[in-house]
Every structure is written in C-alpha cells, then in structure tokens.
Amino acid sequence: MKANFYELTFEELTNLMLEYGLERFRSKQIFHWIYNKKATSFSEITTLKKEIRYFFDKEIGLNLPQLIKKDKQEDGTEKLLLLLNDKQTIESVIIPAGRKTTLCVSSQIGCALGCTFCATGKMGFIRNLTTDEIIGQILIALFMIEHSRRLTNIVFMGMGEPLNNLDNIVKAIKIIKNEYGLNFSGKRITISTAGIVPKIYELSHKNLNVKLAISLNAANNKKRTQIMPINKKYPIKELISAVRAFQKTTKWRITFEYVLLDGFNNNYKDAKELISLLGGISCKVNLIPYNSISWSKFTAPSMNKVQEFANWLYPYLPAVTIRQTRGDKIAGACGQLATKYNYD
Ligand code: SF4
C-alpha cells in the first residue's frame, strides 16, 4: 500500500527525499504547496520537475477522509461527519465566535474512558485515529472555511482521549506547526485530557509548547470517580502534581474544564472544594453547562445557577469563564459527539 503524505512530518518527508536521491529543499516546496496552496495532487506542484511529480504520484497517496455530512446550527457551528478508509466515521466541529474560529478535532473513534456524562464514552473504544486522519480533519475544515474565515484555534476535545493516542497527536501537531506548512502556533493548540497522568508527564517532555486543558468536573475523588472512572487509577492529587510538572515546561495557563451537572457538582461546597484545589495554580476555569444527551440522568443547571457558581469562584480563582453553549442542536456540543454510522 502507498504511504499517505498526510502522515509524514517534515523531517520524515525530508528523509524520504534523501532516500530517493532527491534534493532536501524539495520537501519545503512540497509542504508549502500541499498545506498552504492546498494542492490535492502532486501534479499541481509546478515548481517540481515533471519526473519528480510522476514519481510522487506513483509512490505516495494524498488521501483525505471523505466529508459525507454537514450539519449547521443558526449560531454558525458546523458539525462534520467524515468517512474513513475502513468505513468508520468520525466527527469534528467548526465553531465560529467573533473573529475566532475554533476547530474541535477527534483523536479516537469512541473512547475507552467511559465518563458517564459523555456520548463518546458510551460508544466504547473502537480504535485510535492515525496521524493522517487527524490532519485530514484539519484540512477539510480549512477547505470549508477558507473563503470566509481564518482558522484561529485547534482543540483536541472531540471524540476520544488524545493522550491515549499520544504518538499520533504529537506527529499531527508537528505537522501543523511546521513553518513551511500551516505554521500554526502552539499557543493556538489545546490538548484536553481526562487526566492520564503518565502521559501528561510524557507530553511535558515533547517540547510542543501547546496548551493543556484538564477535564476536571469534580474537586473530590468520590464525586470525580463516580462520573470519570479514570479517576480511580489517577486520583486528583496525582493529577494535580502532573499538571504542576507540565506547567513548569510552558508559559501558558492550564485550563480546567468543569461541566456543570445540576444537583451533582454545582453546590456551594463543590465551589469551595474547587477553590482550595486550584488555588495557587496559574489557571483558568472554564465552566461548561451540561449539554443534554437523551439517555443521560444528568441535566443542565439553569443559567442563574451557572452564574451563581461562577460568582462563588470569581473572587478566589484568577480567571473563570462560562462557555457559551454552541452546537447543542446538532449534537456537536461538548460531550455530545458520537457517531452511529458505519458505512458498508
Ligand atoms: S469525556 Fe473525553 S475522556 Fe471522557 S469518555 Fe468522553 S471523550 Fe472519553
């Protein structure tokens, strides 16, 4: 089977060039044409000699997932359903907000972690996405918005636990950050994790300079384990130690995401526990009103209750934001992504 171009980092492409007896600088040309000029075949790269174009067409594929469905909500949020080579499907979500446009990228098909409030968790784990499938989500979104908006942020918060697919996520980030390609800054890339502690340490040594978000959702072990079984393996104290270690390697603030589940984690005592847990960490708390899923026992608190919870935190924590619910009507909001399609 042909290699897929989108799985190659710049260094890997350069090594391939040298292996094939081609000049090193050709990899800059190719990265530029594919990622900036959006060439979809090597024959479009007119700065390459004909025989090199022919050679690449023969040896390397340019295979992207297939966009099979788009759902757009009035607020502009757009959910994309993509078909992969093995007939599995994944979702990514484009979220425009003012001058910002964020792409929420999936890292796995399904998820093994089984958080009880999450539609992806309910699917179970099917497989990790490959690097080219991750890159494919980004390129397809770029094709879709290129005439109207600029992609400003990429968040690994779609289907799956990114740190359980760390190698492919790291490769994909190296590709999107490459200066000859998309040249995306690390400060505009966020990896969100449920708290795979050893992988947070591993990520901190990768020198990617990306932002880290922790899906926290409860400030004591009893409650957190109830909704996030991974907490049993990596309890809060270990998680916070890993976060502190990660923070030493980056200048960015850590984001703690806190999905507000009415009557479960949004009372005054919860707020006080959160304050004492996060006090002293350079962080931002992002409160996310729960996005309902038909089978879930949880419900979203009223906006008054969300605001009240935020008010309890404000004086004590450095930054508290309330995430505006986006894409909930198309099941594209946080925690709602789950594909039921498997195309034969
Ligand atoms: S919230 Fe994230 S880690 Fe938990 S089940 Fe859903 S996708 Fe997996």
CSV table of C-alpha atoms and ligand atoms in Angstrom, one decimal:
chain,number,residue,atom,x,y,z
A,1,MET,CA,0.0,0.0,0.0
A,2,LYS,CA,1.2,3.5,-0.8
A,3,ALA,CA,2.3,5.8,2.1
A,4,ASN,CA,-0.1,8.6,2.8
A,5,PHE,CA,1.5,12.0,2.5
A,6,TYR,CA,-0.5,13.4,5.4
A,7,GLU,CA,1.1,11.0,7.9
A,8,LEU,CA,4.6,12.4,7.2
A,9,THR,CA,6.2,15.0,9.4
A,10,PHE,CA,8.5,17.4,7.6
A,11,GLU,CA,11.6,15.5,8.9
A,12,GLU,CA,10.2,12.2,7.6
A,13,LEU,CA,9.4,13.7,4.2
A,14,THR,CA,13.0,15.1,4.0
A,15,ASN,CA,14.4,11.7,4.9
A,16,LEU,CA,12.3,10.1,2.2
A,17,MET,CA,13.6,12.7,-0.3
A,18,LEU,CA,17.2,11.9,0.6
A,19,GLU,CA,16.4,8.1,0.5
A,20,TYR,CA,15.0,8.6,-3.1
A,21,GLY,CA,18.1,10.6,-4.1
A,22,LEU,CA,16.2,13.9,-4.3
A,23,GLU,CA,17.2,17.3,-3.1
A,24,ARG,CA,16.5,18.2,0.6
A,25,PHE,CA,14.9,21.5,-0.3
A,26,ARG,CA,12.1,19.8,-2.3
A,27,SER,CA,10.4,18.9,1.0
A,28,LYS,CA,9.9,22.7,1.7
A,29,GLN,CA,8.3,23.1,-1.7
A,30,ILE,CA,6.0,20.1,-1.3
A,31,PHE,CA,4.9,21.1,2.3
A,32,HIS,CA,4.2,24.6,1.1
A,33,TRP,CA,2.1,23.5,-1.9
A,34,ILE,CA,0.1,20.9,0.0
A,35,TYR,CA,-0.5,22.8,3.2
A,36,ASN,CA,-0.6,26.4,2.0
A,37,LYS,CA,-1.6,26.3,-1.6
A,38,LYS,CA,-3.9,23.4,-0.8
A,39,ALA,CA,-2.7,21.2,-3.8
A,40,THR,CA,-4.6,18.0,-3.8
A,41,SER,CA,-2.3,16.2,-6.2
A,42,PHE,CA,1.4,16.2,-6.8
A,43,SER,CA,0.8,17.1,-10.5
A,44,GLU,CA,-0.3,20.5,-9.4
A,45,ILE,CA,3.1,21.3,-7.9
A,46,THR,CA,4.5,23.1,-10.9
A,47,THR,CA,7.8,24.0,-9.2
A,48,LEU,CA,8.7,20.3,-9.1
A,49,LYS,CA,10.3,18.7,-12.1
A,50,LYS,CA,7.8,16.5,-14.1
A,51,GLU,CA,9.6,13.3,-13.2
A,52,ILE,CA,9.5,14.1,-9.5
A,53,ARG,CA,5.8,14.8,-9.7
A,54,TYR,CA,5.3,11.5,-11.5
A,55,PHE,CA,7.4,9.7,-9.0
A,56,PHE,CA,5.4,11.1,-6.1
A,57,ASP,CA,2.1,10.3,-7.7
A,58,LYS,CA,3.2,6.7,-8.0
A,59,GLU,CA,4.8,6.3,-4.6
A,60,ILE,CA,2.7,8.5,-2.2
A,61,GLY,CA,-1.0,9.0,-1.9
A,62,LEU,CA,-2.8,12.2,-0.9
A,63,ASN,CA,-5.8,10.6,0.9
A,64,LEU,CA,-8.1,12.6,3.0
A,65,PRO,CA,-11.2,11.3,4.8
A,66,GLN,CA,-14.4,11.9,2.9
A,67,LEU,CA,-16.8,14.5,4.1
A,68,ILE,CA,-20.2,12.8,4.0
A,69,LYS,CA,-22.4,15.1,6.1
A,70,LYS,CA,-22.5,18.7,7.4
A,71,ASP,CA,-24.9,20.0,10.0
A,72,LYS,CA,-25.0,23.7,10.6
A,73,GLN,CA,-26.7,25.4,13.5
A,74,GLU,CA,-28.0,29.0,13.3
A,75,ASP,CA,-25.1,30.2,15.5
A,76,GLY,CA,-22.7,29.1,12.7
A,77,THR,CA,-21.4,26.0,14.5
A,78,GLU,CA,-20.9,23.3,11.9
A,79,LYS,CA,-20.5,19.6,12.6
A,80,LEU,CA,-18.7,17.5,10.0
A,81,LEU,CA,-19.1,13.7,9.6
A,82,LEU,CA,-16.1,12.2,7.9
A,83,LEU,CA,-15.8,8.7,6.4
A,84,LEU,CA,-12.5,6.9,6.9
A,85,ASN,CA,-10.9,4.2,4.8
A,86,ASP,CA,-12.2,1.3,7.0
A,87,LYS,CA,-15.8,2.7,6.8
A,88,GLN,CA,-15.7,4.1,10.3
A,89,THR,CA,-16.9,7.6,10.8
A,90,ILE,CA,-15.7,10.5,13.0
A,91,GLU,CA,-16.9,14.0,13.8
A,92,SER,CA,-15.2,17.3,14.0
A,93,VAL,CA,-16.8,20.7,14.8
A,94,ILE,CA,-16.1,24.2,13.4
A,95,ILE,CA,-17.1,26.8,16.0
A,96,PRO,CA,-17.0,30.4,14.8
A,97,ALA,CA,-17.1,33.1,17.6
A,98,GLY,CA,-16.5,36.7,16.7
A,99,ARG,CA,-13.1,36.9,14.9
A,100,LYS,CA,-12.1,33.5,16.3
A,101,THR,CA,-12.8,30.2,14.6
A,102,THR,CA,-12.0,27.0,16.5
A,103,LEU,CA,-11.9,23.5,15.2
A,104,CYS,CA,-12.7,20.7,17.6
A,105,VAL,CA,-10.7,17.7,16.5
A,106,SER,CA,-11.3,14.0,17.3
A,107,SER,CA,-8.4,11.8,18.3
A,108,GLN,CA,-10.1,8.3,18.6
A,109,ILE,CA,-13.1,6.5,17.3
A,110,GLY,CA,-15.1,6.2,20.5
A,111,CYS,CA,-13.3,6.3,23.9
A,112,ALA,CA,-12.4,3.7,26.5
A,113,LEU,CA,-12.7,6.0,29.5
A,114,GLY,CA,-16.4,5.9,29.8
A,115,CYS,CA,-17.2,9.2,31.5
A,116,THR,CA,-20.8,8.8,32.5
A,117,PHE,CA,-21.9,12.2,31.1
A,118,CYS,CA,-20.3,11.8,27.6
A,119,ALA,CA,-21.8,10.4,24.4
A,120,THR,CA,-18.4,9.3,23.0
A,121,GLY,CA,-17.7,7.3,26.2
A,122,LYS,CA,-21.0,5.4,25.7
A,123,MET,CA,-19.7,4.2,22.3
A,124,GLY,CA,-16.8,2.3,23.8
A,125,PHE,CA,-13.4,2.3,22.2
A,126,ILE,CA,-13.0,1.3,18.6
A,127,ARG,CA,-9.6,2.5,17.6
A,128,ASN,CA,-7.1,5.3,17.6
A,129,LEU,CA,-7.1,7.7,14.7
A,130,THR,CA,-4.0,7.7,12.5
A,131,THR,CA,-1.9,10.9,12.0
A,132,ASP,CA,-3.3,11.4,8.5
A,133,GLU,CA,-6.9,11.1,9.8
A,134,ILE,CA,-6.2,13.8,12.3
A,135,ILE,CA,-4.6,16.0,9.7
A,136,GLY,CA,-7.5,15.2,7.4
A,137,GLN,CA,-10.0,16.8,9.8
A,138,ILE,CA,-8.0,20.0,9.9
A,139,LEU,CA,-7.5,20.2,6.1
A,140,ILE,CA,-11.2,19.5,5.4
A,141,ALA,CA,-12.2,22.3,7.8
A,142,LEU,CA,-9.7,24.6,6.2
A,143,PHE,CA,-11.1,23.9,2.7
A,144,MET,CA,-14.6,24.6,4.0
A,145,ILE,CA,-13.9,27.9,5.7
A,146,GLU,CA,-11.0,29.3,3.5
A,147,HIS,CA,-13.1,31.9,1.7
A,148,SER,CA,-14.9,33.2,4.8
A,149,ARG,CA,-12.8,32.8,7.9
A,150,ARG,CA,-9.4,32.1,9.3
A,151,LEU,CA,-8.9,29.1,11.5
A,152,THR,CA,-7.5,30.5,14.7
A,153,ASN,CA,-7.6,27.6,17.2
A,154,ILE,CA,-7.4,23.9,17.2
A,155,VAL,CA,-8.6,22.0,20.2
A,156,PHE,CA,-8.2,18.3,20.7
A,157,MET,CA,-11.6,18.0,22.5
A,158,GLY,CA,-13.6,15.9,20.0
A,159,MET,CA,-14.1,12.2,20.2
A,160,GLY,CA,-11.6,10.3,22.3
A,161,GLU,CA,-8.9,10.8,24.8
A,162,PRO,CA,-6.0,12.5,23.0
A,163,LEU,CA,-3.3,11.3,25.4
A,164,ASN,CA,-4.3,7.7,24.8
A,165,ASN,CA,-3.2,8.4,21.2
A,166,LEU,CA,-0.2,10.5,22.1
A,167,ASP,CA,2.2,9.4,19.3
A,168,ASN,CA,-0.2,10.3,16.5
A,169,ILE,CA,-1.3,13.5,18.2
A,170,VAL,CA,2.3,14.6,18.6
A,171,LYS,CA,3.1,13.8,15.0
A,172,ALA,CA,0.0,15.7,13.8
A,173,ILE,CA,1.0,18.7,15.9
A,174,LYS,CA,4.5,18.7,14.5
A,175,ILE,CA,2.9,18.8,11.0
A,176,ILE,CA,0.5,21.6,11.7
A,177,LYS,CA,3.2,23.7,13.5
A,178,ASN,CA,5.7,23.3,10.7
A,179,GLU,CA,6.9,26.6,9.3
A,180,TYR,CA,6.7,25.5,5.7
A,181,GLY,CA,3.2,24.2,6.1
A,182,LEU,CA,0.3,25.6,8.2
A,183,ASN,CA,2.7,27.2,10.6
A,184,PHE,CA,0.2,27.0,13.4
A,185,SER,CA,1.4,28.4,16.7
A,186,GLY,CA,1.5,26.2,19.8
A,187,LYS,CA,-0.5,28.8,21.8
A,188,ARG,CA,-3.4,28.2,19.5
A,189,ILE,CA,-3.4,24.4,20.0
A,190,THR,CA,-5.0,22.9,23.1
A,191,ILE,CA,-5.0,19.3,24.2
A,192,SER,CA,-7.7,18.3,26.6
A,193,THR,CA,-7.4,15.3,28.8
A,194,ALA,CA,-9.4,13.4,31.3
A,195,GLY,CA,-6.2,13.0,33.3
A,196,ILE,CA,-3.9,10.3,32.0
A,197,VAL,CA,-1.2,11.2,34.5
A,198,PRO,CA,1.9,9.4,33.0
A,199,LYS,CA,1.0,10.8,29.6
A,200,ILE,CA,0.8,14.3,30.9
A,201,TYR,CA,4.4,13.9,32.1
A,202,GLU,CA,5.3,12.4,28.7
A,203,LEU,CA,3.7,15.3,26.9
A,204,SER,CA,5.6,17.8,29.0
A,205,HIS,CA,8.9,16.4,27.6
A,206,LYS,CA,7.8,16.6,24.0
A,207,ASN,CA,8.6,20.3,23.7
A,208,LEU,CA,5.5,21.1,21.7
A,209,ASN,CA,4.6,24.3,23.6
A,210,VAL,CA,0.9,23.6,23.3
A,211,LYS,CA,-1.8,24.4,25.9
A,212,LEU,CA,-3.2,21.8,28.2
A,213,ALA,CA,-6.8,21.5,29.4
A,214,ILE,CA,-7.9,19.2,32.1
A,215,SER,CA,-11.4,17.9,32.1
A,216,LEU,CA,-11.9,18.0,35.9
A,217,ASN,CA,-15.6,18.2,36.6
A,218,ALA,CA,-15.4,17.5,40.3
A,219,ALA,CA,-13.0,18.6,43.0
A,220,ASN,CA,-13.1,15.5,45.3
A,221,ASN,CA,-12.2,11.9,44.4
A,222,LYS,CA,-15.5,10.4,45.4
A,223,LYS,CA,-17.6,12.5,43.0
A,224,ARG,CA,-15.0,12.5,40.3
A,225,THR,CA,-14.7,8.7,40.3
A,226,GLN,CA,-18.5,8.5,40.0
A,227,ILE,CA,-18.5,10.4,36.7
A,228,MET,CA,-15.0,9.7,35.5
A,229,PRO,CA,-13.8,6.1,36.2
A,230,ILE,CA,-10.2,7.1,35.2
A,231,ASN,CA,-10.0,9.0,38.5
A,232,LYS,CA,-9.8,5.7,40.3
A,233,LYS,CA,-6.5,4.9,38.5
A,234,TYR,CA,-5.2,8.5,38.6
A,235,PRO,CA,-6.8,10.3,41.6
A,236,ILE,CA,-6.9,14.1,41.9
A,237,LYS,CA,-3.7,14.5,43.9
A,238,GLU,CA,-1.6,12.7,41.3
A,239,LEU,CA,-3.3,14.6,38.5
A,240,ILE,CA,-2.6,18.0,40.1
A,241,SER,CA,1.1,17.0,40.6
A,242,ALA,CA,1.3,16.1,36.9
A,243,VAL,CA,-0.3,19.4,36.0
A,244,ARG,CA,2.2,21.4,38.1
A,245,ALA,CA,5.1,19.5,36.4
A,246,PHE,CA,3.6,20.3,33.0
A,247,GLN,CA,3.2,23.9,33.9
A,248,LYS,CA,6.9,24.2,34.6
A,249,THR,CA,7.6,23.4,30.9
A,250,THR,CA,5.2,26.0,29.5
A,251,LYS,CA,4.3,29.7,30.0
A,252,TRP,CA,0.6,29.1,29.2
A,253,ARG,CA,-2.1,28.9,31.9
A,254,ILE,CA,-3.7,25.5,32.4
A,255,THR,CA,-7.4,25.3,31.7
A,256,PHE,CA,-9.6,23.3,34.0
A,257,GLU,CA,-12.9,22.4,32.4
A,258,TYR,CA,-15.8,21.9,34.7
A,259,VAL,CA,-19.0,20.5,33.2
A,260,LEU,CA,-21.8,21.6,35.5
A,261,LEU,CA,-24.2,18.8,36.2
A,262,ASP,CA,-27.3,20.1,38.0
A,263,GLY,CA,-27.5,18.9,41.6
A,264,PHE,CA,-24.3,16.9,41.4
A,265,ASN,CA,-21.3,19.2,41.3
A,266,ASN,CA,-22.7,22.7,41.4
A,267,ASN,CA,-23.4,23.5,45.0
A,268,TYR,CA,-21.5,25.9,47.3
A,269,LYS,CA,-19.5,23.1,48.8
A,270,ASP,CA,-18.3,22.0,45.4
A,271,ALA,CA,-17.2,25.6,44.6
A,272,LYS,CA,-15.3,25.8,47.9
A,273,GLU,CA,-13.5,22.5,47.2
A,274,LEU,CA,-12.6,23.7,43.7
A,275,ILE,CA,-11.2,26.9,45.1
A,276,SER,CA,-9.0,25.1,47.6
A,277,LEU,CA,-7.9,22.5,45.0
A,278,LEU,CA,-6.9,25.1,42.3
A,279,GLY,CA,-5.7,28.0,44.5
A,280,GLY,CA,-2.0,28.7,43.7
A,281,ILE,CA,-2.1,27.2,40.2
A,282,SER,CA,-1.9,29.6,37.3
A,283,CYS,CA,-5.1,28.5,35.6
A,284,LYS,CA,-8.4,29.3,34.0
A,285,VAL,CA,-11.6,27.6,35.0
A,286,ASN,CA,-14.0,27.0,32.1
A,287,LEU,CA,-17.5,26.3,33.3
A,288,ILE,CA,-19.5,24.3,30.8
A,289,PRO,CA,-23.2,24.0,31.3
A,290,TYR,CA,-24.0,20.3,30.6
A,291,ASN,CA,-25.2,19.6,27.1
A,292,SER,CA,-28.1,17.1,27.5
A,293,ILE,CA,-27.9,13.6,25.9
A,294,SER,CA,-31.2,11.7,25.7
A,295,TRP,CA,-30.0,8.6,27.8
A,296,SER,CA,-28.2,10.6,30.5
A,297,LYS,CA,-29.5,11.0,34.0
A,298,PHE,CA,-27.8,14.4,34.3
A,299,THR,CA,-29.4,17.7,33.4
A,300,ALA,CA,-28.0,21.2,32.8
A,301,PRO,CA,-28.4,23.8,35.6
A,302,SER,CA,-30.3,27.0,34.8
A,303,MET,CA,-28.2,29.9,33.7
A,304,ASN,CA,-28.8,31.6,37.0
A,305,LYS,CA,-27.3,28.6,38.8
A,306,VAL,CA,-24.3,28.6,36.4
A,307,GLN,CA,-23.8,32.3,37.1
A,308,GLU,CA,-24.1,31.7,40.9
A,309,PHE,CA,-21.4,29.0,40.7
A,310,ALA,CA,-19.2,31.3,38.8
A,311,ASN,CA,-19.8,34.1,41.4
A,312,TRP,CA,-18.7,31.8,44.2
A,313,LEU,CA,-15.4,31.2,42.4
A,314,TYR,CA,-14.6,34.7,41.0
A,315,PRO,CA,-13.0,36.3,44.0
A,316,TYR,CA,-10.7,33.4,44.7
A,317,LEU,CA,-9.6,31.9,41.3
A,318,PRO,CA,-7.7,34.0,38.8
A,319,ALA,CA,-9.9,33.5,35.8
A,320,VAL,CA,-13.3,32.0,35.4
A,321,THR,CA,-15.3,31.8,32.2
A,322,ILE,CA,-18.6,30.4,31.3
A,323,ARG,CA,-18.5,28.5,28.0
A,324,GLN,CA,-21.3,29.6,25.7
A,325,THR,CA,-23.2,26.5,24.6
A,326,ARG,CA,-22.5,26.0,20.9
A,327,GLY,CA,-23.7,23.3,18.5
A,328,ASP,CA,-26.1,21.6,21.0
A,329,LYS,CA,-29.0,21.5,18.5
A,330,ILE,CA,-26.8,19.4,16.1
A,331,ALA,CA,-25.3,17.2,18.9
A,332,GLY,CA,-22.0,18.9,18.2
A,333,ALA,CA,-21.5,20.4,21.7
A,334,CYS,CA,-19.0,19.3,24.3
A,335,GLY,CA,-19.6,15.7,25.3
A,336,GLN,CA,-22.2,15.1,22.6
A,337,LEU,CA,-20.1,13.7,19.8
A,338,ALA,CA,-20.8,10.1,18.9
A,339,THR,CA,-21.1,8.5,15.5
A,340,LYS,CA,-23.6,5.9,14.9
A,341,TYR,CA,-22.7,5.5,11.2
A,342,ASN,CA,-20.5,2.6,9.9
A,343,TYR,CA,-20.7,2.7,6.2
A,344,ASP,CA,-20.7,-0.6,4.3
B,1,SF4,S1,-15.3,13.0,28.2
B,1,SF4,FE1,-13.5,12.6,26.9
B,1,SF4,S2,-12.3,11.1,28.1
B,1,SF4,FE2,-14.4,11.0,28.9
B,1,SF4,S3,-15.5,9.4,27.7
B,1,SF4,FE3,-15.8,11.4,26.7
B,1,SF4,S4,-14.3,11.5,25.1
B,1,SF4,FE4,-13.6,10.0,26.6
